[in-house]
Amino acid sequence: MQKDIKDLKVLFSSKEIIEKIKQQAQILNSIYDNNKTLIMICILKGAVMFYSELVKHLKMPVQMEFISLSSYGSYTKSTGEIKTINLTLPDLKDKNVLIVEDIIDTGLTLEFLTKYIKKNCEVKDLKLITLFNKKCARKYNIEPDFYCFDIDDKFIVGFGLDYCGLYRNLDYIGYFE
Ligand code: 5GP
C-alpha cells in the first residue's frame, strides 16, 4: 500500500520528544549508580534516534551496544515471528543492562530478547526502556520499566520508526489517517 508524506499527521513534535527523553534521562540518572557502567543495548534500526538522544543526557559511563531484531515485515503489522539479523552481544555477566527499544507493540520482540538474555547472560540487572508503549496492542506478558509516551493503536512513523524503510529521519512522530 502506497503512503504519501503529505497525508502524515503530526502526533508529537520534535520539541516534545526531546523534552520527554531528557526527563527520562534524569530518571535514569537518579535510579542507576552514576559511577557504574551501564550497558545499553539499542535495537536496530527503529531505536537509533531515541538511543542517540538518550545517551547524550546520561551521567554514568555507558557502553553502547547494538543488535538487529524485527517482528515486522515491510508493512504495518507484526509478522508474529522474530527475524534475528544480528544478536551478537558482549559479555553481560554481572552487569547492569538496559535494553532500548523504539516501540513495544505486541511485545514479541522484547519477550524474545529478555528471555534470551536472562537465560544465557547472567546479568546483574536487566531493564527495558522504550520511546513508545502501545499497551493496547500487547499480546505477550512484557512491560517496559520506563517509557516516554503511551500511544493508542496507531501506526506511527518518524524519529527512527519506518514505513517500508522510509520516514526514519523525520524529527517528529506522525501517523497516516
Ligand atoms: P512487537 O514485537 O512489540 O510486536 O513490535 C515491536 C517492533 O515492531 C518495533 O520495534 C517496531 O519496529 C515495530 N512497530 C510496532 N509498532 C509500530 C508502529 O506503530 N510504527 C512502526 N513504524 N513500527 C512499529
mmCIF file of C-alpha atoms and ligand atoms in Angstrom:
data_model
loop_
_atom_site.group_PDB
_atom_site.id
_atom_site.type_symbol
_atom_site.label_atom_id
_atom_site.label_comp_id
_atom_site.label_asym_id
_atom_site.label_seq_id
_atom_site.Cartn_x
_atom_site.Cartn_y
_atom_site.Cartn_z
ATOM 1 C CA MET A 1 0.000 0.000 0.000
ATOM 2 C CA GLN A 2 1.483 3.378 -1.029
ATOM 3 C CA LYS A 3 1.524 6.188 1.501
ATOM 4 C CA ASP A 4 2.354 9.836 0.936
ATOM 5 C CA ILE A 5 4.190 12.127 3.342
ATOM 6 C CA LYS A 6 1.625 14.891 2.726
ATOM 7 C CA ASP A 7 -1.022 12.681 4.406
ATOM 8 C CA LEU A 8 1.093 12.382 7.541
ATOM 9 C CA LYS A 9 -0.439 13.974 10.667
ATOM 10 C CA VAL A 10 1.887 15.158 13.442
ATOM 11 C CA LEU A 11 1.403 13.295 16.727
ATOM 12 C CA PHE A 12 4.444 14.547 18.669
ATOM 13 C CA SER A 13 6.710 17.430 17.678
ATOM 14 C CA SER A 14 10.480 17.203 17.811
ATOM 15 C CA LYS A 15 10.482 19.534 20.819
ATOM 16 C CA GLU A 16 8.028 17.366 22.766
ATOM 17 C CA ILE A 17 10.021 14.210 22.041
ATOM 18 C CA ILE A 18 13.387 15.678 23.021
ATOM 19 C CA GLU A 19 11.934 17.160 26.210
ATOM 20 C CA LYS A 20 10.416 13.819 27.223
ATOM 21 C CA ILE A 21 13.666 11.971 26.501
ATOM 22 C CA LYS A 22 15.579 14.432 28.692
ATOM 23 C CA GLN A 23 13.088 13.792 31.511
ATOM 24 C CA GLN A 24 13.571 10.031 31.156
ATOM 25 C CA ALA A 25 17.349 10.516 31.198
ATOM 26 C CA GLN A 26 17.043 12.364 34.520
ATOM 27 C CA ILE A 27 15.039 9.428 35.885
ATOM 28 C CA LEU A 28 17.756 7.003 34.751
ATOM 29 C CA ASN A 29 20.440 9.233 36.298
ATOM 30 C CA SER A 30 18.568 9.097 39.598
ATOM 31 C CA ILE A 31 17.960 5.327 39.541
ATOM 32 C CA TYR A 32 21.320 3.981 38.380
ATOM 33 C CA ASP A 33 24.619 4.341 40.213
ATOM 34 C CA ASN A 34 26.358 7.101 38.232
ATOM 35 C CA ASN A 35 29.768 5.518 38.955
ATOM 36 C CA LYS A 36 28.950 2.118 37.474
ATOM 37 C CA THR A 37 28.957 1.222 33.793
ATOM 38 C CA LEU A 38 25.565 0.783 32.196
ATOM 39 C CA ILE A 39 25.472 -1.427 29.107
ATOM 40 C CA MET A 40 22.807 -0.034 26.810
ATOM 41 C CA ILE A 41 21.578 -2.302 24.011
ATOM 42 C CA CYS A 42 19.973 -0.459 21.124
ATOM 43 C CA ILE A 43 17.567 -2.496 18.995
ATOM 44 C CA LEU A 44 18.199 -1.509 15.391
ATOM 45 C CA LYS A 45 17.004 0.059 13.379
ATOM 46 C CA GLY A 46 13.999 1.754 14.948
ATOM 47 C CA ALA A 47 15.513 2.743 18.309
ATOM 48 C CA VAL A 48 18.532 4.507 16.853
ATOM 49 C CA MET A 49 17.288 8.116 17.128
ATOM 50 C CA PHE A 50 15.843 7.598 20.618
ATOM 51 C CA TYR A 51 19.043 5.891 21.750
ATOM 52 C CA SER A 52 21.322 8.600 20.346
ATOM 53 C CA GLU A 53 19.336 11.333 22.062
ATOM 54 C CA LEU A 54 19.014 9.466 25.381
ATOM 55 C CA VAL A 55 22.708 8.640 25.868
ATOM 56 C CA LYS A 56 23.668 12.319 25.488
ATOM 57 C CA HIS A 57 21.928 13.142 28.774
ATOM 58 C CA LEU A 58 23.208 10.284 30.932
ATOM 59 C CA LYS A 59 25.801 10.757 33.672
ATOM 60 C CA MET A 60 27.094 7.201 34.186
ATOM 61 C CA PRO A 61 29.687 5.563 31.916
ATOM 62 C CA VAL A 62 27.704 3.989 29.073
ATOM 63 C CA GLN A 63 28.820 1.041 26.961
ATOM 64 C CA MET A 64 26.929 1.348 23.679
ATOM 65 C CA GLU A 65 25.861 -1.908 22.030
ATOM 66 C CA PHE A 66 23.645 -2.583 19.002
ATOM 67 C CA ILE A 67 21.636 -5.583 17.837
ATOM 68 C CA SER A 68 19.166 -6.092 14.986
ATOM 69 C CA LEU A 69 15.826 -7.748 15.618
ATOM 70 C CA SER A 70 12.482 -7.364 13.934
ATOM 71 C CA SER A 71 8.983 -8.790 14.076
ATOM 72 C CA TYR A 72 7.565 -6.527 11.348
ATOM 73 C CA GLY A 73 7.617 -7.206 7.630
ATOM 74 C CA SER A 74 7.572 -4.293 5.211
ATOM 75 C CA TYR A 75 4.117 -3.148 6.223
ATOM 76 C CA THR A 76 2.212 -2.155 9.321
ATOM 77 C CA LYS A 77 1.502 -5.388 11.252
ATOM 78 C CA SER A 78 3.728 -7.691 13.263
ATOM 79 C CA THR A 79 4.538 -10.925 11.420
ATOM 80 C CA GLY A 80 4.265 -12.810 14.720
ATOM 81 C CA GLU A 81 7.775 -14.183 14.406
ATOM 82 C CA ILE A 82 11.228 -12.789 15.162
ATOM 83 C CA LYS A 83 13.762 -12.152 12.430
ATOM 84 C CA THR A 84 17.180 -12.181 14.110
ATOM 85 C CA ILE A 85 19.560 -10.266 11.945
ATOM 86 C CA ASN A 86 22.404 -9.734 14.420
ATOM 87 C CA LEU A 87 22.245 -10.947 18.005
ATOM 88 C CA THR A 88 25.939 -10.622 18.844
ATOM 89 C CA LEU A 89 26.143 -9.495 22.448
ATOM 90 C CA PRO A 90 29.164 -8.563 24.585
ATOM 91 C CA ASP A 91 29.880 -10.244 27.930
ATOM 92 C CA LEU A 92 26.950 -9.160 30.117
ATOM 93 C CA LYS A 93 27.802 -11.236 33.196
ATOM 94 C CA ASP A 94 27.151 -9.304 36.451
ATOM 95 C CA LYS A 95 26.459 -6.097 34.507
ATOM 96 C CA ASN A 96 23.654 -3.557 34.637
ATOM 97 C CA VAL A 97 21.937 -3.808 31.265
ATOM 98 C CA LEU A 98 19.314 -1.527 29.757
ATOM 99 C CA ILE A 99 17.562 -2.524 26.524
ATOM 100 C CA VAL A 100 16.472 0.451 24.423
ATOM 101 C CA GLU A 101 13.527 -0.071 22.061
ATOM 102 C CA ASP A 102 11.563 2.292 19.818
ATOM 103 C CA ILE A 103 8.076 0.916 20.483
ATOM 104 C CA ILE A 104 6.540 -2.062 22.266
ATOM 105 C CA ASP A 105 3.554 -3.264 20.303
ATOM 106 C CA THR A 106 2.576 -6.952 20.760
ATOM 107 C CA GLY A 107 5.644 -7.414 22.994
ATOM 108 C CA LEU A 108 7.001 -10.313 20.928
ATOM 109 C CA THR A 109 10.405 -8.762 20.221
ATOM 110 C CA LEU A 110 11.136 -7.848 23.805
ATOM 111 C CA GLU A 111 9.768 -11.030 25.255
ATOM 112 C CA PHE A 112 12.135 -12.942 22.949
ATOM 113 C CA LEU A 113 15.141 -10.768 23.796
ATOM 114 C CA THR A 114 14.634 -10.583 27.571
ATOM 115 C CA LYS A 115 14.121 -14.361 27.802
ATOM 116 C CA TYR A 116 17.252 -14.913 25.723
ATOM 117 C CA ILE A 117 19.387 -12.586 27.871
ATOM 118 C CA LYS A 118 18.040 -13.912 31.186
ATOM 119 C CA LYS A 119 18.696 -17.497 30.088
ATOM 120 C CA ASN A 120 22.151 -17.018 28.576
ATOM 121 C CA CYS A 121 23.886 -13.963 30.003
ATOM 122 C CA GLU A 122 23.839 -13.966 33.865
ATOM 123 C CA VAL A 123 23.259 -10.208 34.021
ATOM 124 C CA LYS A 124 23.151 -8.411 37.362
ATOM 125 C CA ASP A 125 20.159 -6.322 36.385
ATOM 126 C CA LEU A 126 18.072 -6.111 33.211
ATOM 127 C CA LYS A 127 15.685 -3.274 32.466
ATOM 128 C CA LEU A 128 13.779 -2.013 29.415
ATOM 129 C CA ILE A 129 13.139 1.469 28.157
ATOM 130 C CA THR A 130 11.016 2.299 25.143
ATOM 131 C CA LEU A 131 10.117 5.557 23.444
ATOM 132 C CA PHE A 132 6.534 4.439 22.802
ATOM 133 C CA ASN A 133 4.364 1.995 24.704
ATOM 134 C CA LYS A 134 1.435 0.708 22.591
ATOM 135 C CA LYS A 135 -0.123 -1.059 25.565
ATOM 136 C CA CYS A 136 -3.470 -1.667 23.867
ATOM 137 C CA ALA A 137 -1.772 -3.950 21.288
ATOM 138 C CA ARG A 138 0.009 -6.179 23.826
ATOM 139 C CA LYS A 139 -0.167 -9.957 23.280
ATOM 140 C CA TYR A 140 2.877 -11.036 25.321
ATOM 141 C CA ASN A 141 3.500 -10.598 29.018
ATOM 142 C CA ILE A 142 6.096 -7.850 28.907
ATOM 143 C CA GLU A 143 6.140 -4.306 30.272
ATOM 144 C CA PRO A 144 8.828 -1.628 29.995
ATOM 145 C CA ASP A 145 10.466 -0.342 33.175
ATOM 146 C CA PHE A 146 10.485 3.131 31.621
ATOM 147 C CA TYR A 147 8.767 4.717 28.640
ATOM 148 C CA CYS A 148 8.292 8.178 27.204
ATOM 149 C CA PHE A 149 4.827 8.096 25.619
ATOM 150 C CA ASP A 150 1.783 5.850 25.806
ATOM 151 C CA ILE A 151 0.019 5.667 22.435
ATOM 152 C CA ASP A 152 -3.168 4.060 21.163
ATOM 153 C CA ASP A 153 -3.336 1.629 18.261
ATOM 154 C CA LYS A 154 -1.953 3.902 15.512
ATOM 155 C CA PHE A 155 0.845 3.035 13.120
ATOM 156 C CA ILE A 156 3.386 5.790 13.672
ATOM 157 C CA VAL A 157 6.497 6.837 11.758
ATOM 158 C CA GLY A 158 9.406 9.205 12.289
ATOM 159 C CA PHE A 159 12.166 9.617 14.877
ATOM 160 C CA GLY A 160 13.631 6.240 13.856
ATOM 161 C CA LEU A 161 10.380 4.427 13.070
ATOM 162 C CA ASP A 162 9.747 3.481 9.458
ATOM 163 C CA TYR A 163 7.138 2.517 6.935
ATOM 164 C CA CYS A 164 8.698 0.334 4.200
ATOM 165 C CA GLY A 165 12.149 1.603 5.184
ATOM 166 C CA LEU A 166 11.215 5.272 4.905
ATOM 167 C CA TYR A 167 10.456 8.177 7.269
ATOM 168 C CA ARG A 168 13.001 7.178 9.942
ATOM 169 C CA ASN A 169 14.813 10.501 9.511
ATOM 170 C CA LEU A 170 11.837 12.700 10.440
ATOM 171 C CA ASP A 171 12.491 14.615 13.658
ATOM 172 C CA TYR A 172 8.815 14.344 14.679
ATOM 173 C CA ILE A 173 6.333 11.468 15.038
ATOM 174 C CA GLY A 174 3.470 11.246 12.604
ATOM 175 C CA TYR A 175 0.724 8.827 11.594
ATOM 176 C CA PHE A 176 -1.304 8.143 8.483
ATOM 177 C CA GLU A 177 -5.063 8.562 8.864
HETATM 178 P P1 5GP B 1 6.425 -6.095 18.807
HETATM 179 O O1 5GP B 1 7.432 -7.196 18.723
HETATM 180 O O2 5GP B 1 6.301 -5.490 20.181
HETATM 181 O O3 5GP B 1 5.079 -6.520 18.263
HETATM 182 O O4 5GP B 1 6.866 -4.989 17.801
HETATM 183 C C1 5GP B 1 7.948 -4.180 18.047
HETATM 184 C C2 5GP B 1 8.523 -3.656 16.757
HETATM 185 O O5 5GP B 1 7.511 -3.501 15.749
HETATM 186 C C3 5GP B 1 9.079 -2.282 16.959
HETATM 187 O O6 5GP B 1 10.435 -2.355 17.343
HETATM 188 C C4 5GP B 1 8.880 -1.630 15.606
HETATM 189 O O7 5GP B 1 9.972 -1.913 14.774
HETATM 190 C C5 5GP B 1 7.650 -2.282 15.045
HETATM 191 N N1 5GP B 1 6.448 -1.459 15.290
HETATM 192 C C6 5GP B 1 5.448 -1.696 16.163
HETATM 193 N N2 5GP B 1 4.513 -0.714 16.114
HETATM 194 C C7 5GP B 1 4.938 0.150 15.178
HETATM 195 C C8 5GP B 1 4.423 1.401 14.686
HETATM 196 O O8 5GP B 1 3.378 1.934 15.078
HETATM 197 N N3 5GP B 1 5.170 2.009 13.715
HETATM 198 C C9 5GP B 1 6.342 1.495 13.235
HETATM 199 N N4 5GP B 1 6.970 2.180 12.300
HETATM 200 N N5 5GP B 1 6.859 0.330 13.686
HETATM 201 C C10 5GP B 1 6.159 -0.317 14.654
#
